[in-house]
Coordinates of C-alpha atoms and ligand atoms in Angstrom, one line a residue:
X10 CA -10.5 2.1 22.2
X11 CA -14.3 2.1 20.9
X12 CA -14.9 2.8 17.2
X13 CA -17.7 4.8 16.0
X14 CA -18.9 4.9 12.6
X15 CA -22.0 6.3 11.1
X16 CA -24.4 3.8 9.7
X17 CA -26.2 4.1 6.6
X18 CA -29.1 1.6 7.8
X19 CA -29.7 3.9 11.4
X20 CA -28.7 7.2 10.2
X21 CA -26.4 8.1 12.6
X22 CA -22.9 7.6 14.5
X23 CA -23.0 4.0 16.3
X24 CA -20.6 2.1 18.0
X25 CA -18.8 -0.4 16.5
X26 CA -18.9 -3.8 17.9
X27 CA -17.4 -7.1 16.8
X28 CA -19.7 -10.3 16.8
X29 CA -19.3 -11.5 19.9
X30 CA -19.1 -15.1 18.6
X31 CA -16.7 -14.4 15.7
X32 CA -12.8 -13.6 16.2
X33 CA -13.4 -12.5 12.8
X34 CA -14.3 -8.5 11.8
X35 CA -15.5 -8.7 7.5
X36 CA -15.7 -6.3 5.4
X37 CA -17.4 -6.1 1.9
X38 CA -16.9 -3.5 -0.7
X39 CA -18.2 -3.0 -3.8
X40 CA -15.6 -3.6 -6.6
X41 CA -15.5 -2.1 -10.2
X42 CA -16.8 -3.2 -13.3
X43 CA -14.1 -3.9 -15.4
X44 CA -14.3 -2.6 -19.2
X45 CA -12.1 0.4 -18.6
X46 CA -9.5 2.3 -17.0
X47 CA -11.1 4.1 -13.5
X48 CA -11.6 7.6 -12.8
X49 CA -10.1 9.3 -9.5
X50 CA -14.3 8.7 -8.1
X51 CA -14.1 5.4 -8.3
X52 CA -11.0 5.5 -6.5
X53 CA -12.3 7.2 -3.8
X54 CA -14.1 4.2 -1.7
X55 CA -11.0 2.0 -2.3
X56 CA -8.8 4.5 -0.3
X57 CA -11.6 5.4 2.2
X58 CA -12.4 1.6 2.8
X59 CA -8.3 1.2 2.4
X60 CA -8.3 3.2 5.9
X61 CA -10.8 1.5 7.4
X62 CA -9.3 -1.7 6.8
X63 CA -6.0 -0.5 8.8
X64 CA -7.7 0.6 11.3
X65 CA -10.0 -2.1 11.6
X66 CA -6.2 -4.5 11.8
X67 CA -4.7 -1.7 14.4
X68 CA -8.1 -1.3 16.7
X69 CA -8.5 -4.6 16.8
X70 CA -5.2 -6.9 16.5
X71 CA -6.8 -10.0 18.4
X72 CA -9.2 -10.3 15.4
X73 CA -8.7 -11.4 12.0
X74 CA -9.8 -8.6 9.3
X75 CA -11.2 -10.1 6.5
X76 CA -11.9 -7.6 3.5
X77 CA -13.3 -8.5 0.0
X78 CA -14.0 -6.6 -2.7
X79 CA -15.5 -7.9 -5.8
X80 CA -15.0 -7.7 -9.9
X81 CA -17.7 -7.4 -11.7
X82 CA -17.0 -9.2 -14.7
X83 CA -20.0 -9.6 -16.2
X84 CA -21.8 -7.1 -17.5
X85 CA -23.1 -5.0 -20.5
X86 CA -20.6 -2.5 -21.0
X87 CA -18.0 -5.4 -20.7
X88 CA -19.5 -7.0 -23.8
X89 CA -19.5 -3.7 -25.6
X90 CA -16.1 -3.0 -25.0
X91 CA -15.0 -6.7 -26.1
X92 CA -17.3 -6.3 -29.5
X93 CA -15.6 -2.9 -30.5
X94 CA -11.8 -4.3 -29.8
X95 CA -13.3 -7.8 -31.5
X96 CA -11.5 -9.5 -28.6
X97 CA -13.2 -12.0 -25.9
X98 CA -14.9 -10.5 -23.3
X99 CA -11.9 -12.2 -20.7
X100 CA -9.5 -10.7 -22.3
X101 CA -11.2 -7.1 -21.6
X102 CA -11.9 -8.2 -18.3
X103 CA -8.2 -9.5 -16.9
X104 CA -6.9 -6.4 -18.5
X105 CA -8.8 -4.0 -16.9
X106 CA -8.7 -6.1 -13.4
X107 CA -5.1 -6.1 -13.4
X108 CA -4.8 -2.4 -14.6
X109 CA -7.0 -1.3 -11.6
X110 CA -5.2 -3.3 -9.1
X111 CA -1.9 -1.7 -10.2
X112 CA -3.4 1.8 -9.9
X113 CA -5.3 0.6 -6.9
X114 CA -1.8 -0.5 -5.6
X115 CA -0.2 2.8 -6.3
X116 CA -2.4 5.0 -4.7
X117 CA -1.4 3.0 -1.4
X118 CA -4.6 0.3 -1.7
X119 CA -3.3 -2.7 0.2
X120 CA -4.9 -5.8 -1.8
X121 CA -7.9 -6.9 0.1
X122 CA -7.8 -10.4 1.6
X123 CA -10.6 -11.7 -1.2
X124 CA -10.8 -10.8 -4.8
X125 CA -14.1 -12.7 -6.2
X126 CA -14.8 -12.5 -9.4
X127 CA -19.0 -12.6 -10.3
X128 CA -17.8 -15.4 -12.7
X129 CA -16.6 -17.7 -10.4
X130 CA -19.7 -17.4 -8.1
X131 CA -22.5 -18.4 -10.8
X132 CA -23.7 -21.3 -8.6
X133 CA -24.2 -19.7 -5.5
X134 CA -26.2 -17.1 -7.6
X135 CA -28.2 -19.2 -8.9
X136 CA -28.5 -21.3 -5.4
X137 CA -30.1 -17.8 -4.2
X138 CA -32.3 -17.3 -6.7
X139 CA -33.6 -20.8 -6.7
X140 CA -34.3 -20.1 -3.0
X141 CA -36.1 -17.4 -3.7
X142 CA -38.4 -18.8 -6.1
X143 CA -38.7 -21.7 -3.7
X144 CA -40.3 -19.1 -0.9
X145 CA -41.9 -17.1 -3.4
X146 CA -40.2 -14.0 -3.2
X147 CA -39.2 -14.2 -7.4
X148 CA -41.0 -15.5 -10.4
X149 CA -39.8 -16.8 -13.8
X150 CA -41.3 -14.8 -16.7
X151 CA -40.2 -14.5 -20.1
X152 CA -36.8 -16.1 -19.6
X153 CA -36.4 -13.5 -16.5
X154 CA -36.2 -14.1 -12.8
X155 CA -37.5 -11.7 -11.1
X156 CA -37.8 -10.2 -7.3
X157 CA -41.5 -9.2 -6.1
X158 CA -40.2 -6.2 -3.9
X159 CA -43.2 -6.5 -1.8
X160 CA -42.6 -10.2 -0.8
X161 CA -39.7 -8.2 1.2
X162 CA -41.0 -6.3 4.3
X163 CA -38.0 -4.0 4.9
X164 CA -37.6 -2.9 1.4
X165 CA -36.5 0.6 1.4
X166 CA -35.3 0.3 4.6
X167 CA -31.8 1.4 3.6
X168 CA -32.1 4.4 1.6
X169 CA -35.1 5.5 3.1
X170 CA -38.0 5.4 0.8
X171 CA -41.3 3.6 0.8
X172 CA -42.5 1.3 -1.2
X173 CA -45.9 2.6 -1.9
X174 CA -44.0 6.4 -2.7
X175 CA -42.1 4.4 -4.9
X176 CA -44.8 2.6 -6.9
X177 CA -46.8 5.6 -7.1
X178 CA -44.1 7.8 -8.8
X179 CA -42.7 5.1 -11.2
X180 CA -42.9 6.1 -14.5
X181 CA -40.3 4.5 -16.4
X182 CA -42.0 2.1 -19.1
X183 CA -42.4 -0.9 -17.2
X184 CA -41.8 -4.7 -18.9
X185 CA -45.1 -6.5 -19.1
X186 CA -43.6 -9.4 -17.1
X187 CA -43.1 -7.4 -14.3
X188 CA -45.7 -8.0 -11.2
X189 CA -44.5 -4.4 -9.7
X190 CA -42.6 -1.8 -11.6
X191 CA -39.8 -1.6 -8.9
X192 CA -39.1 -5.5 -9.5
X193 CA -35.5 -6.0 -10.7
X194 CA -34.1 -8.9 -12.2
X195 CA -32.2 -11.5 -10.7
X196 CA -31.6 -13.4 -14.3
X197 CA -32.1 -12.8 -17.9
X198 CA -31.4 -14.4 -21.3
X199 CA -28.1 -13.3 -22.8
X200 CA -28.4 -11.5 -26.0
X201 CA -26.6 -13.6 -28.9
X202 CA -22.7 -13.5 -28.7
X203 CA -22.8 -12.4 -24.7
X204 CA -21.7 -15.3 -22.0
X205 CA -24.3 -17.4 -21.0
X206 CA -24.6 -20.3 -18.4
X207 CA -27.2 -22.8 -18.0
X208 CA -30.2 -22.5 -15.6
X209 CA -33.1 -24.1 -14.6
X210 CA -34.9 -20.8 -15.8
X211 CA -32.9 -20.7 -19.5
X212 CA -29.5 -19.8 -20.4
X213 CA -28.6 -16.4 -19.6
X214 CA -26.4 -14.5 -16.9
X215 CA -27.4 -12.9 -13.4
X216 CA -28.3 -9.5 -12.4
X217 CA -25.9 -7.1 -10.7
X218 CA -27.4 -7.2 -7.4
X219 CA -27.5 -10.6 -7.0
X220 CA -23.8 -11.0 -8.0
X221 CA -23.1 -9.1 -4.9
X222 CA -25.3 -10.5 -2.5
X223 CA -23.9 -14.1 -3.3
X224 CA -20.1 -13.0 -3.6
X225 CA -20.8 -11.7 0.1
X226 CA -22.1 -14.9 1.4
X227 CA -20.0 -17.2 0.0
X228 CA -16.5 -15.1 0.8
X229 CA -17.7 -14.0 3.9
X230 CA -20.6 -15.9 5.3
X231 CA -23.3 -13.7 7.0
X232 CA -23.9 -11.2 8.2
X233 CA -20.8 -9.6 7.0
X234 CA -19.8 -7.2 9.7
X235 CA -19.2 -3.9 7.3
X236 CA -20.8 -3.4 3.8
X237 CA -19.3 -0.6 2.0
X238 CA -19.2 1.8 -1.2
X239 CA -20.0 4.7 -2.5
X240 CA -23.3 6.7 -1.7
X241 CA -25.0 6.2 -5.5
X242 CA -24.6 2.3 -4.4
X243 CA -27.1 3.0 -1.0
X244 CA -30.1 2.5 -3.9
X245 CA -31.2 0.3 -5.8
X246 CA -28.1 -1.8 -5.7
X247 CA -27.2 -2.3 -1.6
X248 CA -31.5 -1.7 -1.0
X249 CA -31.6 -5.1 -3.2
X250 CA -28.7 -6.7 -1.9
X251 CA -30.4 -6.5 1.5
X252 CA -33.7 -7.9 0.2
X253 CA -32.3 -10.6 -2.1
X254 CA -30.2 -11.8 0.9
X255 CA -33.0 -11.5 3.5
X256 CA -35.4 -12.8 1.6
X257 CA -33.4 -16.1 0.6
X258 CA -32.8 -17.0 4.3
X259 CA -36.8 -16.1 5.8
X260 CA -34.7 -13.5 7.7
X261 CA -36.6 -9.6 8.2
X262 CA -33.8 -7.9 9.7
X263 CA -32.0 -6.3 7.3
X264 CA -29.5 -6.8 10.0
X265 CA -29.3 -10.2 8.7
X266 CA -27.0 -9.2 5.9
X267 CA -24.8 -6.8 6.8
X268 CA -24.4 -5.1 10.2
X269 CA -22.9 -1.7 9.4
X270 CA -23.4 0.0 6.2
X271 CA -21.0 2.5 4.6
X272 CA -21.2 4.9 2.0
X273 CA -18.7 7.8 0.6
X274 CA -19.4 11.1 -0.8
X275 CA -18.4 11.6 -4.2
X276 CA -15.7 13.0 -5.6
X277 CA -17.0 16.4 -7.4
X278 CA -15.9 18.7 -10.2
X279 CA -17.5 21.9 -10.0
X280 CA -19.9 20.6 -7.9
X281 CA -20.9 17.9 -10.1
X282 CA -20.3 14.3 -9.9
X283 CA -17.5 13.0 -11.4
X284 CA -18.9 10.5 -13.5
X285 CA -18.4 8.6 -17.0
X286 CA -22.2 9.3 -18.0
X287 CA -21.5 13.2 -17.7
X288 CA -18.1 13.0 -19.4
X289 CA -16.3 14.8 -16.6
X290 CA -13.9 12.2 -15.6
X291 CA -10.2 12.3 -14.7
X292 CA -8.5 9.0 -15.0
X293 CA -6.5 7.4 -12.0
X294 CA -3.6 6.4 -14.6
X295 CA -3.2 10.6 -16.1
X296 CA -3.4 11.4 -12.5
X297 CA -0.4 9.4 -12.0
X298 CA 1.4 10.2 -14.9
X299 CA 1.8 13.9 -13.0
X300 CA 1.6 12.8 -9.4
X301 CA 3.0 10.6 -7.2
X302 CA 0.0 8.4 -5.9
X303 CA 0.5 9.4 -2.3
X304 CA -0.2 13.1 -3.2
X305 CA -3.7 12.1 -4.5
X306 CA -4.0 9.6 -1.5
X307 CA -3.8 12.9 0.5
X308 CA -6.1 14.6 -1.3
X309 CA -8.6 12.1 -1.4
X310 CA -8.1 11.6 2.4
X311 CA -8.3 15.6 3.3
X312 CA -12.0 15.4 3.5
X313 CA -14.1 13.5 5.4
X314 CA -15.2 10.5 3.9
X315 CA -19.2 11.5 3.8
X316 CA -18.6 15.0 2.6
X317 CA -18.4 15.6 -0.7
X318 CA -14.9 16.3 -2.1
X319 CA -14.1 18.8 -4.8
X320 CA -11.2 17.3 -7.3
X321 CA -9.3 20.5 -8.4
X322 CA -5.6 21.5 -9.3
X323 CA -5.3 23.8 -6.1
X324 CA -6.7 20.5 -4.3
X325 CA -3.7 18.3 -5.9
X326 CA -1.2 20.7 -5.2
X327 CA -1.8 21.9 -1.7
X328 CA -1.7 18.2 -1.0
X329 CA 1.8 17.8 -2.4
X330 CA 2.9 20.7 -0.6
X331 CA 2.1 19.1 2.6
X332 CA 3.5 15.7 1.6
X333 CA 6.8 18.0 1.2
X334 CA 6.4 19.5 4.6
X335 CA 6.0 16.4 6.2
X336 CA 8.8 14.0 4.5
X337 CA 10.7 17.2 5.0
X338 CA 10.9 16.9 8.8
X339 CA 11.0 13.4 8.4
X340 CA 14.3 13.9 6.0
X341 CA 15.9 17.0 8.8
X342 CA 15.1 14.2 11.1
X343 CA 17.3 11.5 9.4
X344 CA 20.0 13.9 8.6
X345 CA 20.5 14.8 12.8
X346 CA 19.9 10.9 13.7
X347 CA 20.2 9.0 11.7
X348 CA 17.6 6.0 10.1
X349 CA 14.3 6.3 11.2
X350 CA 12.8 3.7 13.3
X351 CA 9.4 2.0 11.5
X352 CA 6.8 3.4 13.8
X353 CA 4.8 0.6 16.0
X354 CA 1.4 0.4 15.1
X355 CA -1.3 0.3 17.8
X356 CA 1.1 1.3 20.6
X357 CA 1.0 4.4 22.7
X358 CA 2.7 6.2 19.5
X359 CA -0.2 6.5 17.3
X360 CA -2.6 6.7 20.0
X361 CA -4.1 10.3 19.1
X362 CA -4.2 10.0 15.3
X363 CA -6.1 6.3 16.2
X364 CA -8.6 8.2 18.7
X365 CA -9.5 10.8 15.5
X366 CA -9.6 8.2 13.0
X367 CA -12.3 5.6 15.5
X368 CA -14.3 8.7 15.3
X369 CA -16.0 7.8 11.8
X370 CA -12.9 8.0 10.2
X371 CA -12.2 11.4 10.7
X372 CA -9.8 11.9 8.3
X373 CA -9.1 15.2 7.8
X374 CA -8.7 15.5 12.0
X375 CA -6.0 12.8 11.6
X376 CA -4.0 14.6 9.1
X377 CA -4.1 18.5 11.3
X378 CA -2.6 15.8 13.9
X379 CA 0.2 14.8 12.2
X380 CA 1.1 18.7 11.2
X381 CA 1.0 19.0 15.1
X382 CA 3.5 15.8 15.4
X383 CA 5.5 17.6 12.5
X384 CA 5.9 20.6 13.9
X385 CA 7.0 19.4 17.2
X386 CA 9.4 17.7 15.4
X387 CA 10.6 20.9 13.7
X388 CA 10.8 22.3 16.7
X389 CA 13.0 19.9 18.4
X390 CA 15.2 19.5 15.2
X391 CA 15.8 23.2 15.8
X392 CA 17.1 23.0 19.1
X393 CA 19.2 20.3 18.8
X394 CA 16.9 17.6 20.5
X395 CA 18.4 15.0 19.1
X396 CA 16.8 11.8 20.9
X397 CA 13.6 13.2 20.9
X398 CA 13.7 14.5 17.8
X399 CA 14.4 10.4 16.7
X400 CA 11.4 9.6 19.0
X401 CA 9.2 11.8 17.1
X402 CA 10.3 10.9 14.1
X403 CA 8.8 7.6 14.8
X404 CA 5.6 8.4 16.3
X405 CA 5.1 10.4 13.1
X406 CA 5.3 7.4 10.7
X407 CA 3.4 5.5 12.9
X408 CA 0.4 7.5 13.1
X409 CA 0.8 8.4 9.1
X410 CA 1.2 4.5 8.8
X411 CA -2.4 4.2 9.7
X412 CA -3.4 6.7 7.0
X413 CA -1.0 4.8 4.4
X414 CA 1.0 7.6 4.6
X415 CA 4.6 8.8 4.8
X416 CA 5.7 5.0 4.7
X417 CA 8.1 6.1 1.3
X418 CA 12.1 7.0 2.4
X419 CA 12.1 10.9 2.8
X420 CA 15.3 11.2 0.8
X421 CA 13.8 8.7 -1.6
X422 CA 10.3 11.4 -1.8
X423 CA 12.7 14.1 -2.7
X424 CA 14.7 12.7 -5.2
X425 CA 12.0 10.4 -7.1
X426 CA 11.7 12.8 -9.9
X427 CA 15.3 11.9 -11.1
X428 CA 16.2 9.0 -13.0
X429 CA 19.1 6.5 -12.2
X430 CA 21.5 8.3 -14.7
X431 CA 20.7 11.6 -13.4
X432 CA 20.8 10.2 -9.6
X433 CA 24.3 9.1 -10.0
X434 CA 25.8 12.6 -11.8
X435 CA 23.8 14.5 -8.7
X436 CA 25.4 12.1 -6.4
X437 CA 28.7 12.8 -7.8
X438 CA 28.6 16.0 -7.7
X439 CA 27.7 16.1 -3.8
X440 CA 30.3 14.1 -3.4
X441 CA 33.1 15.9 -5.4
X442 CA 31.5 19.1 -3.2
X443 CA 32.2 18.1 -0.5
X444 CA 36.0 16.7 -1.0
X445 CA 36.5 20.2 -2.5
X446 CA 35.3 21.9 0.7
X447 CA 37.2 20.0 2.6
X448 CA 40.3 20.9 0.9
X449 CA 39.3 24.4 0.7
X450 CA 38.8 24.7 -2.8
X451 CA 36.3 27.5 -3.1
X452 CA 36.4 28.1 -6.8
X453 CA 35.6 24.4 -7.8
X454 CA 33.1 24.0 -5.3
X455 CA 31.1 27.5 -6.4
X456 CA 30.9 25.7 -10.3
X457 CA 29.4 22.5 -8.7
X458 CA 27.0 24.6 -6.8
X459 CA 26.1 26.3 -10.0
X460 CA 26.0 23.1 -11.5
X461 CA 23.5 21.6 -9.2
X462 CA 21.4 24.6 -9.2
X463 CA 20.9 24.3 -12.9
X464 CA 20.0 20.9 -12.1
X465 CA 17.5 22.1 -10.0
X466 CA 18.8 20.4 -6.8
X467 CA 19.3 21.4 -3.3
X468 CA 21.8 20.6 -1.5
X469 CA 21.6 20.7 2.4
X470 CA 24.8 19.9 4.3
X471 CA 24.6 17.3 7.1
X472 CA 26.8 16.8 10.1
X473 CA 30.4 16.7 10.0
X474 CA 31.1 17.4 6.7
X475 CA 28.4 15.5 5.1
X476 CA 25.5 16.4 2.4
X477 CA 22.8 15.3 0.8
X478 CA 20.3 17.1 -1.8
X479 CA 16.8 17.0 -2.5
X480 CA 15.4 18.2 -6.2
X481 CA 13.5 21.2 -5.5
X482 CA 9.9 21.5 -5.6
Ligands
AMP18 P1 -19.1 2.3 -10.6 O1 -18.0 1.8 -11.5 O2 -19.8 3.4 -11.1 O3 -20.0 1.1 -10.1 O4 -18.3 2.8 -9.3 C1 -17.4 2.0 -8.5 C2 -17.4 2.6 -7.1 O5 -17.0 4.0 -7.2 C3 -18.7 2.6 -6.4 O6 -18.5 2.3 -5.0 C4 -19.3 4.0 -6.6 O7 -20.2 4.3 -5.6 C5 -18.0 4.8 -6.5 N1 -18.1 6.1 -7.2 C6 -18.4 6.3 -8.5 N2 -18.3 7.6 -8.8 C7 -17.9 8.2 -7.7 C8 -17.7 9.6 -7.4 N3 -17.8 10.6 -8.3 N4 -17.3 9.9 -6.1 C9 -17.2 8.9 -5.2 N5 -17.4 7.6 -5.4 C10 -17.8 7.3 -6.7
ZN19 ZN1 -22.1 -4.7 -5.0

């Protein structure tokens, strides 16, 4: 099966290839900054590239899939955050890390292969940069490093612009020790109090952009097959990635660095970008405190990946409603036959939901497709179908299982919203029902009914006497 994706670098759908002398497929994504608790935006990439990565694994089992995706844990914001708690800057930093791979984790992430951390890599950042002083792509000034963005030929190649357009409408006040306004820095002197390392240039810490380009090379080696994140990444920071990388190594090709680029959409509110400068952010962790994580998987998975995406209530709960619909056929299914078998990936089952998905990740055409699964299902539940009903059961958690969806116990989904206590008087209840029943004791059982209808449960009666209940929507 050939995968297609669109590439940022050609502007349009390409085929995907694997190296030809690798049995290795990377993948790189940019990582968050940690100094706070993320918004649903940011979390939009890690379930987009979160797809990609299992379909990467399922298209291509023979290879190894090899995904990293950085901390940045260095870095202004950082420091301001640790000076207004007045605790060290690590402590902020393995806080926040560890609170956004929970959240990351509940919203159906699988951890990626490589977590580095821009503190760990130092060396090799300062390896690069040494490099590029040595060919004459950066200079020293003022305690700076910087990169001459005309000592890189492809510069702009990426997002698209020119150089000279570039030069001629900067206006931003430029530094005095910059050669060319557009040249960013690859080092600078820490500010009294911030981390700091030694360097043949001063003590001080690295850029961004070089963070990224040497936590690529030295958890991946290059080119890394897939470079990934969100669109506002394209420029300045992937553009400079590309030319820190290239320019390091004498290579041209932007190709040379990574060879697929990827960028999502953002995640909107009325039609503006969520983002923390404009204030309009809605935290991953409130999210969760009113939705299971797999509804705003859904949601966040409803559009295409390159279209923007508008984040609104309606959005949130059309997406549980068809959760509901489709762990509800899932939970008729197990009630006619019985445990459901754990759909095999990258077998016939999943075929059609794979096809959609190696068509630039077409979401939103994978999820109409498992409504069509669903309602076959339904339909064969209805006439009694039993083993085909079990068969389709299976092929529908198999293609969801490539979306990182529906892989939760149907009964389980219906029942989360009740606590153990709870659980166990519902349960009891059921029970009691249906001994009552049995023994044709009509009065008794119309009280529990009442009972579990003040409880807000459902009870749906199985097979031969059996029942279980779901809490209603
Ligand atoms: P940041 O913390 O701003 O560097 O963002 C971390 C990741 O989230 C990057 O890949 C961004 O491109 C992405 N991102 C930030 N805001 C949005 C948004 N509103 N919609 C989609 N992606 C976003
Ligand atoms: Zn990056």
């Amino acid at each position: 099966m050939s995968l297609t994706l669109h590439d940022t670098l050609s502007r349009r759908k390409v085929a995907f290839t694997p190296r030809p002398d690798s049995n290795r497929i990377t993948l790189y994504v940019c990582g968050p900054t940690v100094y706070n608790d993320v918004h649903i935006g940011n979390a939009r990439p890690v379930v987009v590239f979160d797809a990609l990565y299992r379909l990467l694994k399922a298209v291509y089992p023979d290879h190894q899939v090899v995904y990293a995706r950085n901390v940045t844990d260095v870095d202004d914001k950082i420091n301001a955050a640790a000076q207004a708690e007045g605790v060290p800057i690590r402590e902020i930093t393995e806080r926040f890390a560890e609170r956004y791979r929970t959240d990351m984790g509940r919203l159906g992430a699988l951890p990626p292969d490589l977590e580095p951390r821009a503190t760990e890599h130092i060396a090799p950042m300062r390896e690069l940069i040494a490099a590029l002083i040595g060919n004459g792509a950066a200079y020293a000034a003022e305690g700076h490093v910087l990169f001459d963005v005309t000592r890189y030929a492809a510069y702009g190649a990426l997002s698209g612009r020119s150089l000279g357009d570039m030069i001629a409408g900067a206006r931003v006040e430029v530094a005095p020790y910059k050669k060319n306004p557009q040249d960013f820095v690859l080092w600078k002197p820490s500010k009294p109090g911030e981390p700091e390392w030694p360097s043949p240039w001063g003590p001080g810490r690295p850029g961004w952009h070089i963070e990224c380009s040497a936590m690529t090379e030295a958890t991946l080696g290059l080119p890394v097959d897939i470079h990934g994140g969100g669109h506002d990444l394209i420029f300045p920071h992937h553009e400079n990635e590309i030319a820190q990388a290239c320019a390091a190594h004498g290579a041209e090709q932007p190709r040379a660095y990574a060879r697929y680029w990827m960028h999502n959409g953002f995640l909107t509110m009325d039609a503006e970008k969520m983002s923390k400068s404009l204030g309009n952010v809605v935290r991953v962790r409130e999210l969760l405190e009113r939705w299971p994580g797999e509804v705003l998987r859904f949601a966040l998975l409803s559009a295409h990946y390159r279209a923007p995406l508008d984040w609104t209530d309606a959005l949130l709960e059309q997406a549980k409603k068809s959760l509901d619909r489709l762990y509800g056929a899932l939970d008729d299914a197990r009630r006619l036959t019985g445990e459901i078998g754990r759909g095999r990936i990258g077998t016939e089952a999943d075929r059609a939901v794979r096809e959609l998905l190696c068509d630039d990740l077409n979401t939103p055409g994978a999820l109409s497709a498992l409504f069509a699964t669903s309602d076959r299902l339904r339909a064969e539940l209805r006439a009694g179908q039993a083993s085909a009903a079990a068969e389709t059961a299976e092929v529908l958690v198999a293609e969801a299982s490539l979306l990182g969806l529906l892989q939760d116990d149907p009964h389980a989904w219906f029942t989360r919203g009740a606590d153990a206590g709870l659980s166990a008087r519902i349960e009891a209840l059921v029970a009691e029902r249906v001994q009552v029943r049995a023994a044709k004791n009509w009065a008794r059982a119309d009280e529990i009914r009442a009972e579990l209808t003040a409880l807000n449960v459902e009870v749906l009666d199985g097979p031969g006497g059996t029942a279980t209940w779901r809490l209603k929507a």
